[in-house]
XYZ file of N, CA and C in Angstrom:
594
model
N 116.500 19.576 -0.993
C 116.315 20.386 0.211
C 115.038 19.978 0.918
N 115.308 20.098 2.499
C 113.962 19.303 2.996
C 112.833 20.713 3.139
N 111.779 20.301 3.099
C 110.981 20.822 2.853
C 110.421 21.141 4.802
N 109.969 22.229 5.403
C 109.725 23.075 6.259
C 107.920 22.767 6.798
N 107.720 22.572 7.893
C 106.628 23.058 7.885
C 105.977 23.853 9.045
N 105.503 24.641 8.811
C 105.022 25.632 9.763
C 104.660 24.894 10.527
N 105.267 25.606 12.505
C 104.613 24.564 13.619
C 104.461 25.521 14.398
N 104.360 26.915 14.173
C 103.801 27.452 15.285
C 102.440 27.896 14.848
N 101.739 28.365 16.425
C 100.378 28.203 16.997
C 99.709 28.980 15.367
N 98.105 28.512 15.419
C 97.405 28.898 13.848
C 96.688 29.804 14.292
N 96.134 30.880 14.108
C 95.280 32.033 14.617
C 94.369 32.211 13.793
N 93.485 31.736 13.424
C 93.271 32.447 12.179
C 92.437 33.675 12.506
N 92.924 34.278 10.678
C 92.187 35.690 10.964
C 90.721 36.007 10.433
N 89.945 37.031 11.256
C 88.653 37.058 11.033
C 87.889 37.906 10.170
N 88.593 37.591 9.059
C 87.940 37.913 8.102
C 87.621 36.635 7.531
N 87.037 35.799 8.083
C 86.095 34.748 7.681
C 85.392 33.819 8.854
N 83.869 35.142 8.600
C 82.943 35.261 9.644
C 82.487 34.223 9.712
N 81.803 33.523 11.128
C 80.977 32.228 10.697
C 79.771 32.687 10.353
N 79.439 31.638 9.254
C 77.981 32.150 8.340
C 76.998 31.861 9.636
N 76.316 33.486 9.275
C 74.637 33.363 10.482
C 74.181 33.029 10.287
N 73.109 32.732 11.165
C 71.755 31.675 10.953
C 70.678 32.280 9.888
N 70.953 33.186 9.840
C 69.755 33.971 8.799
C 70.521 33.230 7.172
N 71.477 33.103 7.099
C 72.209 32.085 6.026
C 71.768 30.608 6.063
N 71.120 30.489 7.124
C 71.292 28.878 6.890
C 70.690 28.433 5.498
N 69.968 28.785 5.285
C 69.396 28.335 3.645
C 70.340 28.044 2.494
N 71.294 28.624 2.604
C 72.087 29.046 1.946
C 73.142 27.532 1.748
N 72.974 26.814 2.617
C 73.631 25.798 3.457
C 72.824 24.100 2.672
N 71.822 24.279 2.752
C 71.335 23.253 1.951
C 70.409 23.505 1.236
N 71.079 23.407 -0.391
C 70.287 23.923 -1.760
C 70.447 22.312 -2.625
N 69.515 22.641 -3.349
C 69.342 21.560 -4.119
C 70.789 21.737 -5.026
N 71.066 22.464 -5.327
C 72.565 22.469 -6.183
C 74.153 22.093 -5.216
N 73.736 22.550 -4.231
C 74.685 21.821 -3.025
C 74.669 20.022 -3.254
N 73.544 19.938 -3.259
C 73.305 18.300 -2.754
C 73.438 17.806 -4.197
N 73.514 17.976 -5.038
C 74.448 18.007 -6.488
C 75.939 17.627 -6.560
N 76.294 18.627 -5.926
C 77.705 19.215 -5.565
C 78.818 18.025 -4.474
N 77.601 18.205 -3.481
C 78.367 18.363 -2.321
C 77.379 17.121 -1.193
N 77.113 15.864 -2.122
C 75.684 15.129 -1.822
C 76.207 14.319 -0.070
N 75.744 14.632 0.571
C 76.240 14.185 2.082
C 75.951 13.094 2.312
N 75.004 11.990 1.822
C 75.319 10.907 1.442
C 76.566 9.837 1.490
N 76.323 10.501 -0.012
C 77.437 9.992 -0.686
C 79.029 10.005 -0.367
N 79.026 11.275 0.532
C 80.311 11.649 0.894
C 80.948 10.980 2.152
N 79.680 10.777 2.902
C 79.497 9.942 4.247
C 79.686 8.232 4.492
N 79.099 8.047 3.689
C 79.018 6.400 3.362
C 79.965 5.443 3.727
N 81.265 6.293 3.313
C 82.341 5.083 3.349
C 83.181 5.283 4.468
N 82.225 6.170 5.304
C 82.965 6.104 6.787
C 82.256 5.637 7.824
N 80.887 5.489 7.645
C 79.999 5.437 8.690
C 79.122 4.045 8.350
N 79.256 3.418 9.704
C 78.608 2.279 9.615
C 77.298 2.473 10.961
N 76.591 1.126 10.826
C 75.339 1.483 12.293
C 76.273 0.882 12.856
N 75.395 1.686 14.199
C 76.235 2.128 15.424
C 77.539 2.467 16.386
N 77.837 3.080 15.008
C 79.047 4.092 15.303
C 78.416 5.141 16.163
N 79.362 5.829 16.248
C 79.393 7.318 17.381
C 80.020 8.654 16.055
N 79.231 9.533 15.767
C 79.546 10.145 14.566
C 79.878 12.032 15.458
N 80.392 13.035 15.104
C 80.602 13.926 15.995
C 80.336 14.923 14.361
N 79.513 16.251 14.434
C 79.580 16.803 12.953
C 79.585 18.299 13.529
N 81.172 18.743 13.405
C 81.399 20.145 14.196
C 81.103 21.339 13.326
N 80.927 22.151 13.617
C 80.066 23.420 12.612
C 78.700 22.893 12.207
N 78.136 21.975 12.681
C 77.290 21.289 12.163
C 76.167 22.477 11.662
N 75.762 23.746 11.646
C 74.696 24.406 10.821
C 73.750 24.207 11.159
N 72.907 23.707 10.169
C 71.362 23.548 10.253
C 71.062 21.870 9.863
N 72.070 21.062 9.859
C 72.114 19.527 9.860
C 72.514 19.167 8.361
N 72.924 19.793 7.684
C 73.466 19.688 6.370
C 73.816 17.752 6.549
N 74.918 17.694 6.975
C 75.227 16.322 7.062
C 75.202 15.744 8.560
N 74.501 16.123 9.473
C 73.984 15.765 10.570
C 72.846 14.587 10.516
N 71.841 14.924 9.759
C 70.499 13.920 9.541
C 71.394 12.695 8.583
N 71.985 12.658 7.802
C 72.178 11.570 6.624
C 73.445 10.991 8.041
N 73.875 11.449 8.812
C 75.139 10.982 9.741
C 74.348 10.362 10.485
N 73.169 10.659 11.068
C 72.020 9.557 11.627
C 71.538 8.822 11.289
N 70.934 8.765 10.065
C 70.295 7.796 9.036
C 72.037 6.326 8.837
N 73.052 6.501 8.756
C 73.790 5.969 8.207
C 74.094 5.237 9.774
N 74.456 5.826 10.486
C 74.655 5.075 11.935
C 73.758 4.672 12.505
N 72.131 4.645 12.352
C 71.291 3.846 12.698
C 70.466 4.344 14.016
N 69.472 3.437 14.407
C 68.823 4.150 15.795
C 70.360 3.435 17.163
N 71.422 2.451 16.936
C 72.087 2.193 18.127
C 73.027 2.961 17.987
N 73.374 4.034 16.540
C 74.466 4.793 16.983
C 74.379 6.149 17.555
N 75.169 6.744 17.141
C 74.790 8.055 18.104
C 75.486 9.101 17.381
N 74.493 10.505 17.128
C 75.368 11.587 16.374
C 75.443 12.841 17.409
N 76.051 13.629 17.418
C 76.025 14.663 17.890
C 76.378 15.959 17.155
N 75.386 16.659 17.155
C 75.908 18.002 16.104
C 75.846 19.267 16.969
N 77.424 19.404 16.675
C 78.119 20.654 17.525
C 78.163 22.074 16.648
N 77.431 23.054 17.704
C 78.337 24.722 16.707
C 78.242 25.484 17.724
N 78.986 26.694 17.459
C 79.139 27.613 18.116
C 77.471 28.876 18.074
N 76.664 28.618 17.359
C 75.654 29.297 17.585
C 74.149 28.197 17.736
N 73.794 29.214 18.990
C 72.199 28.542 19.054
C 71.378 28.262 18.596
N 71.278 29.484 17.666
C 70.142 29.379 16.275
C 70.259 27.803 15.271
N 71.416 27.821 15.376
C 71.900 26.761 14.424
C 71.365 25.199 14.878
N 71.724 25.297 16.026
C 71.019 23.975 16.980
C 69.379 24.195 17.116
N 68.841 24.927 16.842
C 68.022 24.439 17.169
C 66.960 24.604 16.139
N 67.740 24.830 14.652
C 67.487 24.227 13.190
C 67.321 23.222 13.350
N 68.363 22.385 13.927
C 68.314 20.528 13.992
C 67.849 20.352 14.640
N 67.217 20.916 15.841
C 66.121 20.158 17.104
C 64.970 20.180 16.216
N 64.839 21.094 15.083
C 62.995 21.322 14.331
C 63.271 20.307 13.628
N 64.070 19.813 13.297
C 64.339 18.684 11.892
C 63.543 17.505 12.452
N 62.856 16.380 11.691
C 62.152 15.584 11.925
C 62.155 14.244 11.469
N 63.012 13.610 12.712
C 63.735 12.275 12.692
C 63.180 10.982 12.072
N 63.727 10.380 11.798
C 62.894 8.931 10.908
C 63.242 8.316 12.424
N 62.636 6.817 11.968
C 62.857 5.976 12.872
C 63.860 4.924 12.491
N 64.516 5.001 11.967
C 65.898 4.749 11.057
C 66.736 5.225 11.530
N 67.021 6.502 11.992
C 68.380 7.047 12.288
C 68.729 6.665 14.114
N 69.372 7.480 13.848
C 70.081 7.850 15.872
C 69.225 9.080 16.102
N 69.261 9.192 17.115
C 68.348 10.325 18.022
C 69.641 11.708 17.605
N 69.800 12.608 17.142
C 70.657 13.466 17.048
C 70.756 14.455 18.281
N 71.851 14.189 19.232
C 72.272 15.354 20.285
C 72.615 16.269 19.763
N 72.473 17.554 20.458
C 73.321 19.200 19.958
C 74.126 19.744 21.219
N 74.948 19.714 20.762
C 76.036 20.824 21.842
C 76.091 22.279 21.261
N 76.205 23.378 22.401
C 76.644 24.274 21.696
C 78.009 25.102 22.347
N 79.013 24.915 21.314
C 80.533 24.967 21.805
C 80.706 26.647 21.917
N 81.339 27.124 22.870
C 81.874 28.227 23.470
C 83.015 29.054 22.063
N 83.199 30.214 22.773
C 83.993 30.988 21.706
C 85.582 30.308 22.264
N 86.020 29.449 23.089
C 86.954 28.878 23.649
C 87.260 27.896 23.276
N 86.293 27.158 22.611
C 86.522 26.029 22.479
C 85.280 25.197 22.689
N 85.351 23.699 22.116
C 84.672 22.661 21.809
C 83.746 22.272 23.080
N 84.864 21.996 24.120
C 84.031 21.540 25.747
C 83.243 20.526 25.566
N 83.518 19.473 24.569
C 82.953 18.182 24.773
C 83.696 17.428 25.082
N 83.391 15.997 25.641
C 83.807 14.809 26.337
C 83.359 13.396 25.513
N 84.183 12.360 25.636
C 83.694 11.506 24.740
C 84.836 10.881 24.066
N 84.485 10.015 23.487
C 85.232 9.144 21.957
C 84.107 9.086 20.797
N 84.863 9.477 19.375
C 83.797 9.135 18.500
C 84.373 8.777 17.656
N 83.777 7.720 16.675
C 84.349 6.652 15.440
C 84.671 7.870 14.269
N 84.087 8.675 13.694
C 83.719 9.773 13.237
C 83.955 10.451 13.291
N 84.375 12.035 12.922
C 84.524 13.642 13.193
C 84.643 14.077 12.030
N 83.500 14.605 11.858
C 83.541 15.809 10.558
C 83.794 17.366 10.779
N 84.769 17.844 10.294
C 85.045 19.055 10.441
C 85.260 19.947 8.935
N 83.379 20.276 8.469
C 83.396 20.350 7.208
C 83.268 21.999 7.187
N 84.559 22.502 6.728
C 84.226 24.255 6.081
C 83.689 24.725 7.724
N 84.784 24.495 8.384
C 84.497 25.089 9.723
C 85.858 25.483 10.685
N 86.817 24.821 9.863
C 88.061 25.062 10.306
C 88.793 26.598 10.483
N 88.435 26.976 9.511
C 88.992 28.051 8.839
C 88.304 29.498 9.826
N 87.047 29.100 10.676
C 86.369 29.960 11.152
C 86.665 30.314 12.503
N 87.963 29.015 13.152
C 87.886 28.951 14.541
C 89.052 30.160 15.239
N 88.876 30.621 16.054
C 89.772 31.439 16.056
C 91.473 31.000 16.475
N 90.884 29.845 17.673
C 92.294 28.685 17.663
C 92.089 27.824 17.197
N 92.976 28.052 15.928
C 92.791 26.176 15.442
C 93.773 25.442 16.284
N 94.740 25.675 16.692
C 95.646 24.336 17.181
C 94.808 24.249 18.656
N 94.098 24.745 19.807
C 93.284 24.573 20.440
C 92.304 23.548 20.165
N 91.477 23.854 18.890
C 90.649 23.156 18.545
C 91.232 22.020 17.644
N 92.052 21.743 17.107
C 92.676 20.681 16.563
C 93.083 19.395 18.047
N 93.289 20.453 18.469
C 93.681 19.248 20.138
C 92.508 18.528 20.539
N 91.504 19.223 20.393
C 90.285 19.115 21.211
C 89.549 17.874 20.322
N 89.976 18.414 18.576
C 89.543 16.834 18.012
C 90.302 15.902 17.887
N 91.384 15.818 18.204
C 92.536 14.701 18.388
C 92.020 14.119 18.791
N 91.615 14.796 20.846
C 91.491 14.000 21.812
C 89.836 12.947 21.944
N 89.352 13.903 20.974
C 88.172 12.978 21.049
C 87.703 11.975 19.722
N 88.559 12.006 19.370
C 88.694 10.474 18.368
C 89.227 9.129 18.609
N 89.022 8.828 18.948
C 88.490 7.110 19.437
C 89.333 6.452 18.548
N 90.296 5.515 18.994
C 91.249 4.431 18.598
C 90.870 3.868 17.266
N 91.182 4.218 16.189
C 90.655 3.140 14.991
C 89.774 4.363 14.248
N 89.072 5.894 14.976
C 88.730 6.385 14.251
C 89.111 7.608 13.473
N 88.280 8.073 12.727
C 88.277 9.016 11.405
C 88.270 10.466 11.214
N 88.536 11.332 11.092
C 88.293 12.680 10.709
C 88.213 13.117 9.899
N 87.050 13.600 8.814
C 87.226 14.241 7.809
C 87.674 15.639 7.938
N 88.311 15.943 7.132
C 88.968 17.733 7.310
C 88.303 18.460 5.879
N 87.649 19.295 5.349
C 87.588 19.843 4.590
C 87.370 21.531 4.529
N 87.900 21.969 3.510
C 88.247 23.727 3.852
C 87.892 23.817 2.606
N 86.692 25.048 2.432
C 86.384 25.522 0.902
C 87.720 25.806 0.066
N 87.576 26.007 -1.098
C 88.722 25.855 -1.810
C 89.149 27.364 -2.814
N 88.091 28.125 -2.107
C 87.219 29.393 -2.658
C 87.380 30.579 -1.715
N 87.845 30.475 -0.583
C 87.915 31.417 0.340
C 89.318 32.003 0.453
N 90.170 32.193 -0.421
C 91.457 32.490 -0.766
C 92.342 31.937 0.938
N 92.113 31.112 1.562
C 92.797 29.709 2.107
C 94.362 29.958 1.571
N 95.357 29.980 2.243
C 96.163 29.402 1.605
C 96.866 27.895 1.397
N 97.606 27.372 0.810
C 97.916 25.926 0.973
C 99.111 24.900 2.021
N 99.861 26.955 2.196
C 100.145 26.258 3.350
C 99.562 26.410 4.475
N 98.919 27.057 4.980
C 97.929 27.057 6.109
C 96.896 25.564 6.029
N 96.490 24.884 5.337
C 95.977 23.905 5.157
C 97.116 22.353 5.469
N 98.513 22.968 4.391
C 99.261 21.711 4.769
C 99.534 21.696 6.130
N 99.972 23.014 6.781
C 100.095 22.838 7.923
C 99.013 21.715 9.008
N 97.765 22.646 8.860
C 97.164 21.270 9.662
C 96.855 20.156 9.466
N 97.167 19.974 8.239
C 97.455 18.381 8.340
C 98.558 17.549 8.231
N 99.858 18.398 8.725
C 100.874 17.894 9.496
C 100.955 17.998 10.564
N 99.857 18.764 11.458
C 99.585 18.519 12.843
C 99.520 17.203 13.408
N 98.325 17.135 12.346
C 97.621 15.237 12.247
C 98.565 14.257 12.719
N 99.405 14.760 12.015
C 100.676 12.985 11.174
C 101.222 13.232 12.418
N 102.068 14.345 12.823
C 102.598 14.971 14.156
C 101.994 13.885 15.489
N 100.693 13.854 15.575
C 99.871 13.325 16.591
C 99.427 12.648 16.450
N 99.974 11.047 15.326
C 99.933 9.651 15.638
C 98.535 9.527 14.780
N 98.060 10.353 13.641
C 97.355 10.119 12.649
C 97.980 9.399 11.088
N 96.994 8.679 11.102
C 97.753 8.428 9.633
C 96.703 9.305 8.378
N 97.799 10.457 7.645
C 96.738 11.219 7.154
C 96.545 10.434 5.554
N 95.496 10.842 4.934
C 95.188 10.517 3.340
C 95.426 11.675 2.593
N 94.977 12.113 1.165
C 94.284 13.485 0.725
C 93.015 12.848 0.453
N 91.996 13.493 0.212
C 90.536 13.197 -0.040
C 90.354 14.116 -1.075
N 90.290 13.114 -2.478
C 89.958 14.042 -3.393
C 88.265 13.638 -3.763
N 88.260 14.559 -4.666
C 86.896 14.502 -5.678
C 85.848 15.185 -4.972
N 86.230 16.102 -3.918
C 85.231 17.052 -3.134
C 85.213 18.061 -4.189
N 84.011 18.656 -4.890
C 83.624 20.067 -5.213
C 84.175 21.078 -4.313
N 84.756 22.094 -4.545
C 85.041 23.280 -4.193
C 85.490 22.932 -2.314
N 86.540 22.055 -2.347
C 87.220 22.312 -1.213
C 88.267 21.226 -1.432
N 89.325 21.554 -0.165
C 90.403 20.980 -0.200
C 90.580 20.152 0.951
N 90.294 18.963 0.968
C 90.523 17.769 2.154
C 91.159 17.234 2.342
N 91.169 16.238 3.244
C 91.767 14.675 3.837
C 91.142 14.044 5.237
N 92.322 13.044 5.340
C 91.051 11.888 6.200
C 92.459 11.944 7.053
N 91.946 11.715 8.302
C 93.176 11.832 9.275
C 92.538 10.350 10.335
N 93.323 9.336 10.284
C 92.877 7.869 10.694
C 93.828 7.443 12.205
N 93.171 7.679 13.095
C 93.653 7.329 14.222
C 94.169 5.932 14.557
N 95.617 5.629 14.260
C 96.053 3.988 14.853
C 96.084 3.667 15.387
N 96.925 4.463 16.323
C 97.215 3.491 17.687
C 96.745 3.397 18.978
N 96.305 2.761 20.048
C 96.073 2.977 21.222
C 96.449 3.880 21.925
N 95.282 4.516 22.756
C 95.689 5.912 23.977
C 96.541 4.760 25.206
């Protein structure tokens, strides 16, 4: 029997607040970077001078190491929906190694950025948006021919699995070629690889 997959619109519900800025600490602990080392996790997607995009980006959790890895010719931009959060990463204090890190700060509507990027991390931020298939469009459209999306959703927030498979049969739906991404601590991923020409 063929197997079904949910294709109508994703809403999610809000009982999973986005963490406040008075949390940000909370966000990068030495047992995180244990866990959950941004580095390491980054590496095998990001080369210098790529164009890197890091949505929910926080307080630069993997924003600074997304600069450091793309170099001073690439370019990062770290997007969220709160101010406080941006301007955690404006105090952060750049090497001369990395990219200059831009901040957007995206609307309760949506993303409202413009662009192509090699890159898109959408880490433990999915789950918070109120349209995901809105915002799933919005990172389609701004992924750049040949590039990457990481998807990851805590694995801890009673999530279900089909709400997860679902969006990442959105992906495949819209000319992604998806992976699973294992060996993440406490979440459930994949890599969604853009082929073909717009």
């Amino acid at each position: 029997m063929k197997e079904t997959i949910e294709t109508s619109p994703i809403v999610n519900k809000p009982n999973h607040p986005i963490c406040p800025v008075e949390s940000a600490g909370a966000l990068d602990t030495w047992y995180r970077r244990r866990l959950q080392n941004p580095g390491k996790i980054l590496k095998p997607y990001l080369k210098p001078g790529m164009r890197a995009l890091d949505l929910g980006c926080g307080p630069g959790y993997f924003s600074f190491p997304m600069a450091e890895l793309v170099g001073p010719e690439g370019k990062v931009v770290a997007a969220d929906i709160q101010q406080g959060m941006l301007d955690l990463v404006q105090a952060g204090t750049p090497s001369a190694s990395q990219a200059p890190i831009e901040t957007h700060l995206c609307s309760e509507t949506g993303l409202n950025l413009k662009g192509e990027f090699n890159f898109i991390l959408a880490f433990y931020m999915l789950h918070e948006t109120p349209d995901l298939d809105a915002t799933l469009k919005e990172i389609m459209a701004l992924t750049a021919p040949g590039g990457t999306v990481l998807v990851a959703e805590p694995a801890f927030l009673g999530l279900t699995f089909r709400h997860f498979k679902s969006t990442r049969a959105r992906f495949e739906r819209s000319g992604f070629d998806v992976r699973p991404l294992r060996g993440l601590w406490f979440a459930k991923a994949f890599l969604a690889h853009r082929t073909e020409e717009r």
